[in-house]
Structure formats: structure tokens, C-alpha cells
């Protein structure tokens, strides 16, 4: 859902982007389609007659979802405006185009998954992580009621036993290669199951498409971030398989899911701007951590007008514990992501975290 205060217009991309796309790590299918989901949103957060004198900063965001809760709070509460910044937000439909926009210089910051940082590194490009947006895994897996009954899976069963029983099922993630896909792939592998042989993991699109596929039986299991698993559970269409948002799978308890990225050269040339952006972001983190979930849900509800109030509250309650108040990046959380992407075959060489992330710009 777009901010009700914003306006949408296409973003123009020059030769620099085209050159970057030709040389990038992004699959061919992304290169021809990424503009479809790319939106340019100008966000007048608080009326201010001095806007013309304020610098404009472009930030990309991988998806329009509450997995980036502190950013919605910072927007709603006017924290970027407080820093003298006019925010222009680009929202894409899944990670990939956002990273390309950052690499090409079309944006200077990108809120995305830590896995995106690892994918660019594996492709030979080093970006810089500067802020912890969501510091734990919140990708939940749920299973259709009918499939659970057939396989003898109950909510009270130990999670490893539940996973061992999903052989022969079809799992729906947002798209092949996405974070939701990687988590499902990892958990299946942990249970000794092979993708394409023992289980089938498919890309089914957005959360609404996944819910429809689950309801009609086209998929047995859904791997998604809140609020979509919570919606299916509330409607009685599914039971929980792995509740990562509640820390149910120990190996994913240290998993720094979402980060804010910039280019190393931009950070070096514009340290003051980076600090101003991060002051606004960290205020968002702290406000989420310090306030009741009901108040947080109320503040961000204007961005999610089509989401029922009870589902929005449940989503905020699921994500709130994952928001680190000071926004600091932790090595344990980063290594947790590395473990998943290494197990899945995405990362094969040592990861120089000291070059890829820093806390030096945080307040």
C-alpha cells in the first residue's frame, strides 16, 4: 500500500543503470522485468515551507511490507523531515531491482534483506550495511489443515518432527531465490529433504496470491513474513509448521534479516548525510521498541489501509521483538544469515564482514 500522502510516477533510468544491468549478478529474467515493479514515491511527511532548501535523498525498499517496520514509523513520525531531509522512497516488488538501483547510483540507500548483501558479494560487488532494520528471522511456515491431518502433523509436535513429515509437499514462497524461498530451502535441507525430489518449492507471487494458493490446495505449505501466515491461521485454513517470528527454530534465532545498505563510496563522500539518515532510522527503531504494539499499529495503519486492524496488530506484535532499539549490526546475526546462504550454496567463499558492514555512522 502506498502512503496516502504520496504520489507515484515512473523513475527514469539512464545508461548507467543499463550498463550495470548488463554486468550484474541479477538473472536475465529480472533484467527485462524489474522496471514493472519499480515505483517512485515522494513522501511529504510534514508540511514544511523550507522543503525547497532541503536535500532530497532516495531510498529503495525491497517490498512494501511491515518487515521494514522502523522505516514506516520514521516516515509517519516525521523523523526524516526533522533531519532536514526530503525523502523519496522507491518500492519494488521483491529484492533484486532495489540492489541494482543502489549499485547504479539511482538511489543512495536500500532497505533490503541481509541476503541481498551476500548475493551482491557473491557476484563480486561489495555494498555496505549500516543499520539493523529487523534483527531476527520473521519468515514463518504454515501448512494447510488438510495436509497436516494427512501427514499426522500437529501444532504441539516438535518442529524437527514436523519438518521430517513434509516429504512430498509443495511449498510456496514469494519467488525463487527470495528470502522466503531461502528459508524454506534451508529448513527442508535441515530435515534431510531435497528440493525438487522430496519437496517442491515454488515462487507464487505476493502474499495474497500465496493465501489463495494455500486455500485452494495448489500449495501445501506457505513460507512468508507477517501478516500473511497470521491471516491464514486466523481464518482456520492452516496450522503452524515453523514459527520463526516466535523463535521456534533455534538455528534461525540469530539471523539479522533486514538491513539498510549504501555504497561504500557514497558513505565516504557523504558521512554527514549517512548519519542524518541513520538518526531518523534509529529513532524509528527506538520508538517501536519503547511503545505498545497497539500504538505502533495505529501509527503505521495509514500505510496499510487494506489490512484488517486485528491482523495488523498481530503482525506488529510478531515483528516488534525483532526490532533492535539502537540499530546496531551484530556479528552473530550476520553469521546466522551467512550460515543459511552457505548451506543453500549461494555463498562459497569467506565473507569479510568487516568490509561489508559498519556501525560507525550510528548515533
PDB file of N, CA and C in Angstrom, residues 214-249:
ATOM      1  N   UNK A 214      -2.866 -21.455  -1.108  1.00  0.00           N
ATOM      2  CA  UNK A 214      -2.991 -22.315   0.062  1.00  0.00           C
ATOM      3  C   UNK A 214      -4.449 -22.753   0.256  1.00  0.00           C
ATOM      4  N   UNK A 215      -5.348 -21.817   0.105  1.00  0.00           N
ATOM      5  CA  UNK A 215      -6.777 -22.104   0.317  1.00  0.00           C
ATOM      6  C   UNK A 215      -7.304 -23.122  -0.695  1.00  0.00           C
ATOM      7  N   UNK A 216      -6.836 -23.009  -1.950  1.00  0.00           N
ATOM      8  CA  UNK A 216      -7.327 -23.904  -2.998  1.00  0.00           C
ATOM      9  C   UNK A 216      -6.547 -25.206  -3.090  1.00  0.00           C
ATOM     10  N   UNK A 217      -5.467 -25.330  -2.330  1.00  0.00           N
ATOM     11  CA  UNK A 217      -4.702 -26.565  -2.333  1.00  0.00           C
ATOM     12  C   UNK A 217      -3.636 -26.642  -3.406  1.00  0.00           C
ATOM     13  N   UNK A 218      -3.362 -25.552  -4.102  1.00  0.00           N
ATOM     14  CA  UNK A 218      -2.284 -25.562  -5.099  1.00  0.00           C
ATOM     15  C   UNK A 218      -0.923 -25.659  -4.428  1.00  0.00           C
ATOM     16  N   UNK A 219      -0.830 -25.168  -3.196  1.00  0.00           N
ATOM     17  CA  UNK A 219       0.362 -25.398  -2.385  1.00  0.00           C
ATOM     18  C   UNK A 219      -0.088 -25.985  -1.046  1.00  0.00           C
ATOM     19  N   UNK A 220       0.826 -26.726  -0.411  1.00  0.00           N
ATOM     20  CA  UNK A 220       0.543 -27.313   0.902  1.00  0.00           C
ATOM     21  C   UNK A 220       1.069 -26.452   2.036  1.00  0.00           C
ATOM     22  N   UNK A 221       2.166 -25.765   1.758  1.00  0.00           N
ATOM     23  CA  UNK A 221       2.883 -25.008   2.791  1.00  0.00           C
ATOM     24  C   UNK A 221       3.174 -23.617   2.245  1.00  0.00           C
ATOM     25  N   UNK A 222       3.140 -22.648   3.123  1.00  0.00           N
ATOM     26  CA  UNK A 222       3.405 -21.262   2.744  1.00  0.00           C
ATOM     27  C   UNK A 222       4.570 -20.743   3.583  1.00  0.00           C
ATOM     28  N   UNK A 223       5.569 -20.161   2.934  1.00  0.00           N
ATOM     29  CA  UNK A 223       6.735 -19.591   3.601  1.00  0.00           C
ATOM     30  C   UNK A 223       6.738 -18.091   3.341  1.00  0.00           C
ATOM     31  N   UNK A 224       6.319 -17.304   4.347  1.00  0.00           N
ATOM     32  CA  UNK A 224       6.147 -15.857   4.160  1.00  0.00           C
ATOM     33  C   UNK A 224       6.377 -15.124   5.473  1.00  0.00           C
ATOM     34  N   UNK A 225       6.623 -13.826   5.341  1.00  0.00           N
ATOM     35  CA  UNK A 225       6.691 -12.945   6.504  1.00  0.00           C
ATOM     36  C   UNK A 225       5.287 -12.488   6.872  1.00  0.00           C
ATOM     37  N   UNK A 226       5.095 -12.035   8.108  1.00  0.00           N
ATOM     38  CA  UNK A 226       3.803 -11.476   8.511  1.00  0.00           C
ATOM     39  C   UNK A 226       3.403 -10.310   7.596  1.00  0.00           C
ATOM     40  N   UNK A 227       2.093 -10.111   7.348  1.00  0.00           N
ATOM     41  CA  UNK A 227       0.954 -10.664   8.092  1.00  0.00           C
ATOM     42  C   UNK A 227       0.314 -11.901   7.478  1.00  0.00           C
ATOM     43  N   UNK A 228       0.850 -12.421   6.355  1.00  0.00           N
ATOM     44  CA  UNK A 228       0.121 -13.430   5.590  1.00  0.00           C
ATOM     45  C   UNK A 228      -0.026 -14.773   6.303  1.00  0.00           C
ATOM     46  N   UNK A 229       1.010 -15.297   6.960  1.00  0.00           N
ATOM     47  CA  UNK A 229       0.774 -16.513   7.737  1.00  0.00           C
ATOM     48  C   UNK A 229      -0.268 -16.311   8.836  1.00  0.00           C
ATOM     49  N   UNK A 230      -0.239 -15.141   9.473  1.00  0.00           N
ATOM     50  CA  UNK A 230      -1.197 -14.852  10.541  1.00  0.00           C
ATOM     51  C   UNK A 230      -2.634 -14.810  10.014  1.00  0.00           C
ATOM     52  N   UNK A 231      -2.797 -14.309   8.786  1.00  0.00           N
ATOM     53  CA  UNK A 231      -4.133 -14.272   8.180  1.00  0.00           C
ATOM     54  C   UNK A 231      -4.666 -15.684   7.992  1.00  0.00           C
ATOM     55  N   UNK A 232      -3.829 -16.585   7.440  1.00  0.00           N
ATOM     56  CA  UNK A 232      -4.268 -17.965   7.204  1.00  0.00           C
ATOM     57  C   UNK A 232      -4.571 -18.687   8.502  1.00  0.00           C
ATOM     58  N   UNK A 233      -3.765 -18.444   9.521  1.00  0.00           N
ATOM     59  CA  UNK A 233      -4.011 -19.074  10.824  1.00  0.00           C
ATOM     60  C   UNK A 233      -5.316 -18.565  11.420  1.00  0.00           C
ATOM     61  N   UNK A 234      -5.559 -17.272  11.316  1.00  0.00           N
ATOM     62  CA  UNK A 234      -6.782 -16.678  11.864  1.00  0.00           C
ATOM     63  C   UNK A 234      -8.022 -17.217  11.150  1.00  0.00           C
ATOM     64  N   UNK A 235      -7.912 -17.413   9.833  1.00  0.00           N
ATOM     65  CA  UNK A 235      -9.048 -17.894   9.048  1.00  0.00           C
ATOM     66  C   UNK A 235      -9.289 -19.391   9.219  1.00  0.00           C
ATOM     67  N   UNK A 236      -8.363 -20.077   9.899  1.00  0.00           N
ATOM     68  CA  UNK A 236      -8.525 -21.508  10.110  1.00  0.00           C
ATOM     69  C   UNK A 236      -8.120 -22.374   8.928  1.00  0.00           C
ATOM     70  N   UNK A 237      -7.417 -21.786   7.961  1.00  0.00           N
ATOM     71  CA  UNK A 237      -7.005 -22.537   6.780  1.00  0.00           C
ATOM     72  C   UNK A 237      -5.726 -23.330   7.003  1.00  0.00           C
ATOM     73  N   UNK A 238      -5.005 -23.044   8.067  1.00  0.00           N
ATOM     74  CA  UNK A 238      -3.685 -23.644   8.252  1.00  0.00           C
ATOM     75  C   UNK A 238      -3.349 -23.774   9.731  1.00  0.00           C
ATOM     76  N   UNK A 239      -2.294 -24.550  10.001  1.00  0.00           N
ATOM     77  CA  UNK A 239      -1.701 -24.627  11.329  1.00  0.00           C
ATOM     78  C   UNK A 239      -0.219 -24.289  11.199  1.00  0.00           C
ATOM     79  N   UNK A 240       0.385 -23.917  12.285  1.00  0.00           N
ATOM     80  CA  UNK A 240       1.787 -23.512  12.258  1.00  0.00           C
ATOM     81  C   UNK A 240       2.694 -24.710  12.010  1.00  0.00           C
ATOM     82  N   UNK A 241       3.669 -24.504  11.125  1.00  0.00           N
ATOM     83  CA  UNK A 241       4.705 -25.518  10.894  1.00  0.00           C
ATOM     84  C   UNK A 241       5.997 -25.093  11.580  1.00  0.00           C
ATOM     85  N   UNK A 242       6.492 -23.897  11.264  1.00  0.00           N
ATOM     86  CA  UNK A 242       7.664 -23.331  11.933  1.00  0.00           C
ATOM     87  C   UNK A 242       7.402 -21.845  12.175  1.00  0.00           C
ATOM     88  N   UNK A 243       7.295 -21.446  13.429  1.00  0.00           N
ATOM     89  CA  UNK A 243       7.029 -20.048  13.781  1.00  0.00           C
ATOM     90  C   UNK A 243       8.351 -19.354  14.092  1.00  0.00           C
ATOM     91  N   UNK A 244       9.064 -18.963  13.039  1.00  0.00           N
ATOM     92  CA  UNK A 244      10.343 -18.287  13.251  1.00  0.00           C
ATOM     93  C   UNK A 244      10.163 -16.934  13.920  1.00  0.00           C
ATOM     94  N   UNK A 245       9.035 -16.276  13.689  1.00  0.00           N
ATOM     95  CA  UNK A 245       8.796 -14.990  14.339  1.00  0.00           C
ATOM     96  C   UNK A 245       8.700 -15.132  15.852  1.00  0.00           C
ATOM     97  N   UNK A 246       8.482 -16.364  16.319  1.00  0.00           N
ATOM     98  CA  UNK A 246       8.451 -16.640  17.762  1.00  0.00           C
ATOM     99  C   UNK A 246       9.702 -17.383  18.224  1.00  0.00           C
ATOM    100  N   UNK A 247      10.710 -17.484  17.342  1.00  0.00           N
ATOM    101  CA  UNK A 247      11.980 -18.109  17.711  1.00  0.00           C
ATOM    102  C   UNK A 247      11.920 -19.613  17.830  1.00  0.00           C
ATOM    103  N   UNK A 248      11.033 -20.253  17.040  1.00  0.00           N
ATOM    104  CA  UNK A 248      10.815 -21.691  17.222  1.00  0.00           C
ATOM    105  C   UNK A 248      11.949 -22.554  16.694  1.00  0.00           C
ATOM    106  N   UNK A 249      12.695 -22.071  15.675  1.00  0.00           N
ATOM    107  CA  UNK A 249      13.788 -22.884  15.132  1.00  0.00           C
ATOM    108  C   UNK A 249      15.111 -22.304  15.621  1.00  0.00           C
TER     109      UNK A 249
END
